[in-house]
PDB file of C-alpha atoms in Angstrom:
ATOM      1  CA  VAL A1277     -45.669  96.771  -3.494  1.00  0.00           C
ATOM      2  CA  THR A1278     -42.704  96.167  -1.151  1.00  0.00           C
ATOM      3  CA  LEU A1279     -39.970  98.781  -1.232  1.00  0.00           C
ATOM      4  CA  THR A1280     -36.776  99.230   0.725  1.00  0.00           C
ATOM      5  CA  SER A1281     -36.656 102.334   2.896  1.00  0.00           C
ATOM      6  CA  VAL A1282     -33.567 104.608   3.285  1.00  0.00           C
ATOM      7  CA  ALA A1283     -32.695 102.754   6.496  1.00  0.00           C
ATOM      8  CA  GLY A1284     -32.800  99.431   4.660  1.00  0.00           C
ATOM      9  CA  CYS A1285     -36.110  98.262   6.042  1.00  0.00           C
ATOM     10  CA  ASP A1286     -39.017  97.068   4.066  1.00  0.00           C
ATOM     11  CA  SER A1287     -41.698  99.582   3.304  1.00  0.00           C
ATOM     12  CA  ILE A1288     -45.044  98.265   2.010  1.00  0.00           C
ATOM     13  CA  VAL A1289     -47.276 100.518  -0.052  1.00  0.00           C
ATOM     14  CA  THR A1290     -50.782  99.224  -0.681  1.00  0.00           C
ATOM     15  CA  THR A1291     -52.500 100.920  -3.619  1.00  0.00           C
ATOM     16  CA  ILE A1292     -56.257 100.634  -3.802  1.00  0.00           C
ATOM     17  CA  LEU A1293     -57.214 101.298  -7.416  1.00  0.00           C
ATOM     18  CA  ASP A1294     -60.701 102.353  -8.250  1.00  0.00           C
ATOM     19  CA  VAL A1295     -61.688 102.274 -11.915  1.00  0.00           C
ATOM     20  CA  VAL A1296     -64.135 105.027 -12.691  1.00  0.00           C
ATOM     21  CA  PRO A1297     -66.487 103.891 -15.461  1.00  0.00           C
ATOM     22  CA  VAL A1298     -67.156 106.036 -18.469  1.00  0.00           C
ATOM     23  CA  ILE A1299     -70.350 107.957 -17.768  1.00  0.00           C
ATOM     24  CA  THR A1300     -72.907 107.432 -20.518  1.00  0.00           C
ATOM     25  CA  ASN A1301     -76.203 109.176 -20.930  1.00  0.00           C
ATOM     26  CA  THR A1302     -78.855 109.099 -23.649  1.00  0.00           C
ATOM     27  CA  VAL A1303     -81.000 112.122 -24.495  1.00  0.00           C
ATOM     28  CA  ASN A1304     -84.077 111.891 -26.706  1.00  0.00           C
ATOM     29  CA  ALA A1305     -84.761 115.214 -28.415  1.00  0.00           C
ATOM     30  CA  GLU A1306     -87.183 116.546 -30.991  1.00  0.00           C
ATOM     31  CA  ILE A1307     -87.121 119.566 -33.284  1.00  0.00           C
ATOM     32  CA  CYS A1308     -89.540 120.916 -35.876  1.00  0.00           C
ATOM     33  CA  ALA A1309     -88.604 120.636 -39.566  1.00  0.00           C
ATOM     34  CA  GLY A1310     -86.414 123.602 -40.427  1.00  0.00           C
ATOM     35  CA  GLY A1311     -85.180 123.975 -36.844  1.00  0.00           C
ATOM     36  CA  SER A1312     -81.834 123.105 -35.243  1.00  0.00           C
ATOM     37  CA  TYR A1313     -80.673 121.402 -32.038  1.00  0.00           C
ATOM     38  CA  THR A1314     -77.579 122.257 -29.970  1.00  0.00           C
ATOM     39  CA  LEU A1315     -75.636 119.208 -28.777  1.00  0.00           C
ATOM     40  CA  PRO A1316     -73.869 119.172 -25.361  1.00  0.00           C
ATOM     41  CA  ASP A1317     -70.538 120.160 -26.974  1.00  0.00           C
ATOM     42  CA  GLY A1318     -72.129 123.300 -28.476  1.00  0.00           C
ATOM     43  CA  SER A1319     -72.362 122.067 -32.070  1.00  0.00           C
ATOM     44  CA  THR A1320     -75.716 122.280 -33.843  1.00  0.00           C
ATOM     45  CA  VAL A1321     -77.493 119.703 -35.997  1.00  0.00           C
ATOM     46  CA  THR A1322     -80.587 119.938 -38.201  1.00  0.00           C
ATOM     47  CA  THR A1323     -81.205 116.341 -39.319  1.00  0.00           C
ATOM     48  CA  ALA A1324     -82.609 113.336 -37.494  1.00  0.00           C
ATOM     49  CA  GLY A1325     -80.093 110.798 -36.212  1.00  0.00           C
ATOM     50  CA  SER A1326     -78.004 109.576 -33.304  1.00  0.00           C
ATOM     51  CA  TYR A1327     -75.165 111.854 -32.209  1.00  0.00           C
ATOM     52  CA  ASP A1328     -72.399 110.817 -29.757  1.00  0.00           C
ATOM     53  CA  VAL A1329     -70.515 113.583 -27.956  1.00  0.00           C
ATOM     54  CA  THR A1330     -67.522 112.812 -25.699  1.00  0.00           C
ATOM     55  CA  LEU A1331     -66.987 115.246 -22.829  1.00  0.00           C
ATOM     56  CA  VAL A1332     -64.639 115.207 -19.817  1.00  0.00           C
ATOM     57  CA  SER A1333     -66.446 114.667 -16.521  1.00  0.00           C
ATOM     58  CA  ALA A1334     -65.614 116.505 -13.293  1.00  0.00           C
ATOM     59  CA  GLY A1335     -63.427 113.551 -12.290  1.00  0.00           C
ATOM     60  CA  GLY A1336     -61.375 113.899 -15.470  1.00  0.00           C
ATOM     61  CA  CYS A1337     -62.780 110.831 -17.203  1.00  0.00           C
ATOM     62  CA  ASP A1338     -64.696 110.553 -20.402  1.00  0.00           C
ATOM     63  CA  SER A1339     -68.424 111.148 -20.381  1.00  0.00           C
ATOM     64  CA  ILE A1340     -70.384 110.139 -23.485  1.00  0.00           C
ATOM     65  CA  VAL A1341     -73.748 111.723 -24.231  1.00  0.00           C
ATOM     66  CA  THR A1342     -75.772 110.116 -27.026  1.00  0.00           C
ATOM     67  CA  THR A1343     -78.460 112.384 -28.433  1.00  0.00           C
ATOM     68  CA  ILE A1344     -81.186 110.700 -30.468  1.00  0.00           C
ATOM     69  CA  LEU A1345     -82.747 113.476 -32.510  1.00  0.00           C
ATOM     70  CA  ASP A1346     -86.115 113.249 -34.235  1.00  0.00           C
ATOM     71  CA  VAL A1347     -87.271 115.880 -36.744  1.00  0.00           C
ATOM     72  CA  VAL A1348     -91.032 116.433 -36.760  1.00  0.00           C
ATOM     73  CA  PRO A1349     -92.236 117.198 -40.305  1.00  0.00           C
ATOM     74  CA  VAL A1350     -94.530 120.073 -41.164  1.00  0.00           C
ATOM     75  CA  ILE A1351     -98.096 118.762 -41.193  1.00  0.00           C
ATOM     76  CA  THR A1352     -99.917 119.662 -44.406  1.00  0.00           C
ATOM     77  CA  ASN A1353    -103.583 119.242 -45.201  1.00  0.00           C
ATOM     78  CA  THR A1354    -105.756 120.298 -48.133  1.00  0.00           C
ATOM     79  CA  VAL A1355    -109.426 121.228 -47.794  1.00  0.00           C
ATOM     80  CA  ASN A1356    -111.738 121.618 -50.794  1.00  0.00           C
ATOM     81  CA  ALA A1357    -114.579 124.009 -49.978  1.00  0.00           C
ATOM     82  CA  GLU A1358    -117.461 125.602 -51.850  1.00  0.00           C
ATOM     83  CA  ILE A1359    -119.610 128.652 -51.184  1.00  0.00           C
ATOM     84  CA  CYS A1360    -122.495 130.258 -53.048  1.00  0.00           C
ATOM     85  CA  ALA A1361    -121.881 133.561 -54.840  1.00  0.00           C
ATOM     86  CA  GLY A1362    -122.256 136.358 -52.302  1.00  0.00           C
ATOM     87  CA  GLY A1363    -121.332 134.070 -49.397  1.00  0.00           C
ATOM     88  CA  SER A1364    -118.160 133.842 -47.326  1.00  0.00           C
ATOM     89  CA  TYR A1365    -115.910 131.060 -45.986  1.00  0.00           C
ATOM     90  CA  THR A1366    -114.033 131.029 -42.676  1.00  0.00           C
ATOM     91  CA  LEU A1367    -110.463 129.742 -42.956  1.00  0.00           C
ATOM     92  CA  PRO A1368    -108.845 127.693 -40.124  1.00  0.00           C
ATOM     93  CA  ASP A1369    -107.168 130.813 -38.695  1.00  0.00           C
ATOM     94  CA  GLY A1370    -110.542 132.585 -38.367  1.00  0.00           C
ATOM     95  CA  SER A1371    -110.165 134.934 -41.338  1.00  0.00           C
ATOM     96  CA  THR A1372    -112.951 135.028 -43.929  1.00  0.00           C
ATOM     97  CA  VAL A1373    -112.720 135.025 -47.723  1.00  0.00           C
ATOM     98  CA  THR A1374    -115.337 135.604 -50.413  1.00  0.00           C
ATOM     99  CA  THR A1375    -113.506 134.870 -53.673  1.00  0.00           C
ATOM    100  CA  ALA A1376    -112.411 131.631 -55.287  1.00  0.00           C
ATOM    101  CA  GLY A1377    -108.767 130.695 -54.867  1.00  0.00           C
ATOM    102  CA  SER A1378    -106.165 128.740 -52.926  1.00  0.00           C
ATOM    103  CA  TYR A1379    -105.478 129.951 -49.375  1.00  0.00           C
ATOM    104  CA  ASP A1380    -102.560 128.725 -47.202  1.00  0.00           C
ATOM    105  CA  VAL A1381    -102.877 129.119 -43.434  1.00  0.00           C
ATOM    106  CA  THR A1382    -100.000 128.258 -41.087  1.00  0.00           C
ATOM    107  CA  LEU A1383    -101.023 127.077 -37.631  1.00  0.00           C
ATOM    108  CA  VAL A1384     -99.081 125.587 -34.712  1.00  0.00           C
ATOM    109  CA  SER A1385     -99.786 121.883 -34.141  1.00  0.00           C
ATOM    110  CA  ALA A1386    -100.211 120.285 -30.724  1.00  0.00           C
ATOM    111  CA  GLY A1387     -96.500 119.351 -30.822  1.00  0.00           C
ATOM    112  CA  GLY A1388     -95.512 122.987 -31.324  1.00  0.00           C
ATOM    113  CA  CYS A1389     -94.496 122.658 -34.984  1.00  0.00           C
ATOM    114  CA  ASP A1390     -96.006 124.297 -38.051  1.00  0.00           C
ATOM    115  CA  SER A1391     -99.121 122.880 -39.618  1.00  0.00           C
ATOM    116  CA  ILE A1392    -100.141 124.209 -43.036  1.00  0.00           C
ATOM    117  CA  VAL A1393    -103.760 123.962 -44.184  1.00  0.00           C
ATOM    118  CA  THR A1394    -104.392 124.772 -47.841  1.00  0.00           C
ATOM    119  CA  THR A1395    -108.011 125.628 -48.587  1.00  0.00           C
ATOM    120  CA  ILE A1396    -109.073 125.458 -52.224  1.00  0.00           C
ATOM    121  CA  LEU A1397    -112.246 127.554 -52.419  1.00  0.00           C
ATOM    122  CA  ASN A1398    -114.741 127.380 -55.274  1.00  0.00           C
ATOM    123  CA  VAL A1399    -117.529 129.978 -55.611  1.00  0.00           C
ATOM    124  CA  VAL A1400    -120.708 128.611 -57.177  1.00  0.00           C
ATOM    125  CA  PRO A1401    -122.381 131.324 -59.273  1.00  0.00           C
ATOM    126  CA  VAL A1402    -126.098 132.082 -59.144  1.00  0.00           C
ATOM    127  CA  LEU A1403    -127.750 130.056 -61.888  1.00  0.00           C
ATOM    128  CA  ILE A1404    -129.871 132.289 -64.106  1.00  0.00           C
ATOM    129  CA  SER A1405    -132.148 131.039 -66.868  1.00  0.00           C
ATOM    130  CA  THR A1406    -134.953 132.490 -68.955  1.00  0.00           C
ATOM    131  CA  VAL A1407    -138.058 130.657 -70.145  1.00  0.00           C
ATOM    132  CA  ASN A1408    -140.311 132.042 -72.872  1.00  0.00           C
ATOM    133  CA  ALA A1409    -143.834 130.714 -72.524  1.00  0.00           C
ATOM    134  CA  GLU A1410    -147.241 131.279 -74.144  1.00  0.00           C
ATOM    135  CA  ILE A1411    -150.753 130.583 -73.054  1.00  0.00           C
ATOM    136  CA  CYS A1412    -154.064 131.176 -74.706  1.00  0.00           C
ATOM    137  CA  ALA A1413    -156.281 133.924 -73.337  1.00  0.00           C
ATOM    138  CA  GLY A1414    -158.192 132.543 -70.398  1.00  0.00           C
ATOM    139  CA  GLY A1415    -155.524 129.922 -69.699  1.00  0.00           C
ATOM    140  CA  ALA A1416    -153.050 129.644 -66.839  1.00  0.00           C
ATOM    141  CA  TYR A1417    -149.328 128.963 -66.549  1.00  0.00           C
ATOM    142  CA  THR A1418    -147.538 127.258 -63.640  1.00  0.00           C
ATOM    143  CA  LEU A1419    -144.216 128.888 -62.701  1.00  0.00           C
ATOM    144  CA  PRO A1420    -141.241 126.773 -61.470  1.00  0.00           C
ATOM    145  CA  ASP A1421    -142.135 127.482 -57.828  1.00  0.00           C
ATOM    146  CA  GLY A1422    -145.661 126.123 -58.324  1.00  0.00           C
ATOM    147  CA  SER A1423    -147.478 129.439 -58.407  1.00  0.00           C
ATOM    148  CA  ILE A1424    -150.023 130.036 -61.195  1.00  0.00           C
ATOM    149  CA  VAL A1425    -150.239 133.144 -63.367  1.00  0.00           C
ATOM    150  CA  THR A1426    -152.789 134.142 -66.014  1.00  0.00           C
ATOM    151  CA  THR A1427    -151.535 137.507 -67.282  1.00  0.00           C
ATOM    152  CA  ALA A1428    -148.692 138.368 -69.610  1.00  0.00           C
ATOM    153  CA  GLY A1429    -145.477 139.602 -67.963  1.00  0.00           C
ATOM    154  CA  SER A1430    -142.022 138.754 -66.678  1.00  0.00           C
ATOM    155  CA  TYR A1431    -141.913 136.611 -63.534  1.00  0.00           C
ATOM    156  CA  ASP A1432    -138.722 135.970 -61.502  1.00  0.00           C
ATOM    157  CA  VAL A1433    -138.683 132.887 -59.297  1.00  0.00           C
ATOM    158  CA  THR A1434    -135.768 132.157 -56.958  1.00  0.00           C
ATOM    159  CA  LEU A1435    -135.184 128.472 -56.240  1.00  0.00           C
ATOM    160  CA  VAL A1436    -132.430 126.576 -54.429  1.00  0.00           C
ATOM    161  CA  SER A1437    -130.212 124.517 -56.749  1.00  0.00           C
ATOM    162  CA  ALA A1438    -129.024 120.988 -55.959  1.00  0.00           C
ATOM    163  CA  GLY A1439    -125.790 122.524 -54.595  1.00  0.00           C
ATOM    164  CA  GLY A1440    -127.750 124.683 -52.153  1.00  0.00           C
ATOM    165  CA  CYS A1441    -127.221 127.990 -53.970  1.00  0.00           C
ATOM    166  CA  ASP A1442    -129.759 130.358 -55.519  1.00  0.00           C
ATOM    167  CA  SER A1443    -131.116 129.647 -58.957  1.00  0.00           C
ATOM    168  CA  ILE A1444    -133.207 132.357 -60.639  1.00  0.00           C
ATOM    169  CA  VAL A1445    -135.666 131.439 -63.381  1.00  0.00           C
ATOM    170  CA  THR A1446    -137.228 134.339 -65.301  1.00  0.00           C
ATOM    171  CA  THR A1447    -140.392 133.371 -67.119  1.00  0.00           C
ATOM    172  CA  ILE A1448    -141.547 135.721 -69.877  1.00  0.00           C
ATOM    173  CA  LEU A1449    -145.201 134.912 -70.394  1.00  0.00           C
ATOM    174  CA  ASP A1450    -147.169 135.960 -73.462  1.00  0.00           C
ATOM    175  CA  VAL A1451    -150.959 135.602 -73.634  1.00  0.00           C
ATOM    176  CA  VAL A1452    -152.203 134.832 -77.131  1.00  0.00           C
ATOM    177  CA  PRO A1453    -155.693 136.232 -77.714  1.00  0.00           C
ATOM    178  CA  VAL A1454    -158.427 133.904 -78.861  1.00  0.00           C
ATOM    179  CA  LEU A1455    -159.257 134.486 -82.515  1.00  0.00           C
ATOM    180  CA  THR A1456    -162.925 134.967 -83.214  1.00  0.00           C
ATOM    181  CA  SER A1457    -164.539 135.274 -86.557  1.00  0.00           C
ATOM    182  CA  THR A1458    -168.053 136.014 -87.625  1.00  0.00           C
ATOM    183  CA  MET A1459    -169.524 134.445 -90.750  1.00  0.00           C
ATOM    184  CA  ASN A1460    -172.653 135.594 -92.437  1.00  0.00           C
ATOM    185  CA  ALA A1461    -174.483 133.015 -94.358  1.00  0.00           C
ATOM    186  CA  LEU A1462    -176.556 134.018 -97.402  1.00  0.00           C
ATOM    187  CA  SER A1463    -179.265 131.878 -98.505  1.00  0.00           C
TER     188      SER A1463
END
């Protein structure tokens, strides 16, 4: 720019203009479901998405920060388990239970968010049955465990059911005496 000075002479002012670009930055962030995230302008968000925030840089120009927010869902899992009556089951948190029911355990996943494991526990009862049996005097009876008895009485045999739990069979054995008769023949 050429200007005229007070004395009437030319005065040349050279202006060197530097254009400062808008500063842009992208931040990738993650929160757990139910949590919140504070953006650079101080506002908070709770849902996944892309959020642009315009700030003023130290040089007085705009600075745009784009935050890409991901919300990590709660991990849920269901486990069906079974124990025999009188037994116990260890839940994922280390606690033990002995009764049938649904048990929720909240753990922290590798990513730092909640993980809920629901254990549905079934308790298999002891199977109990009674068998009434008879043998003739002098005979023998084979119990469910393979042992042989020859006298009247009540015999309990504990077996393992197909599910791996106890099964008790009570055999009530009666010994029927042999009938004898004497006949006299007259001639």
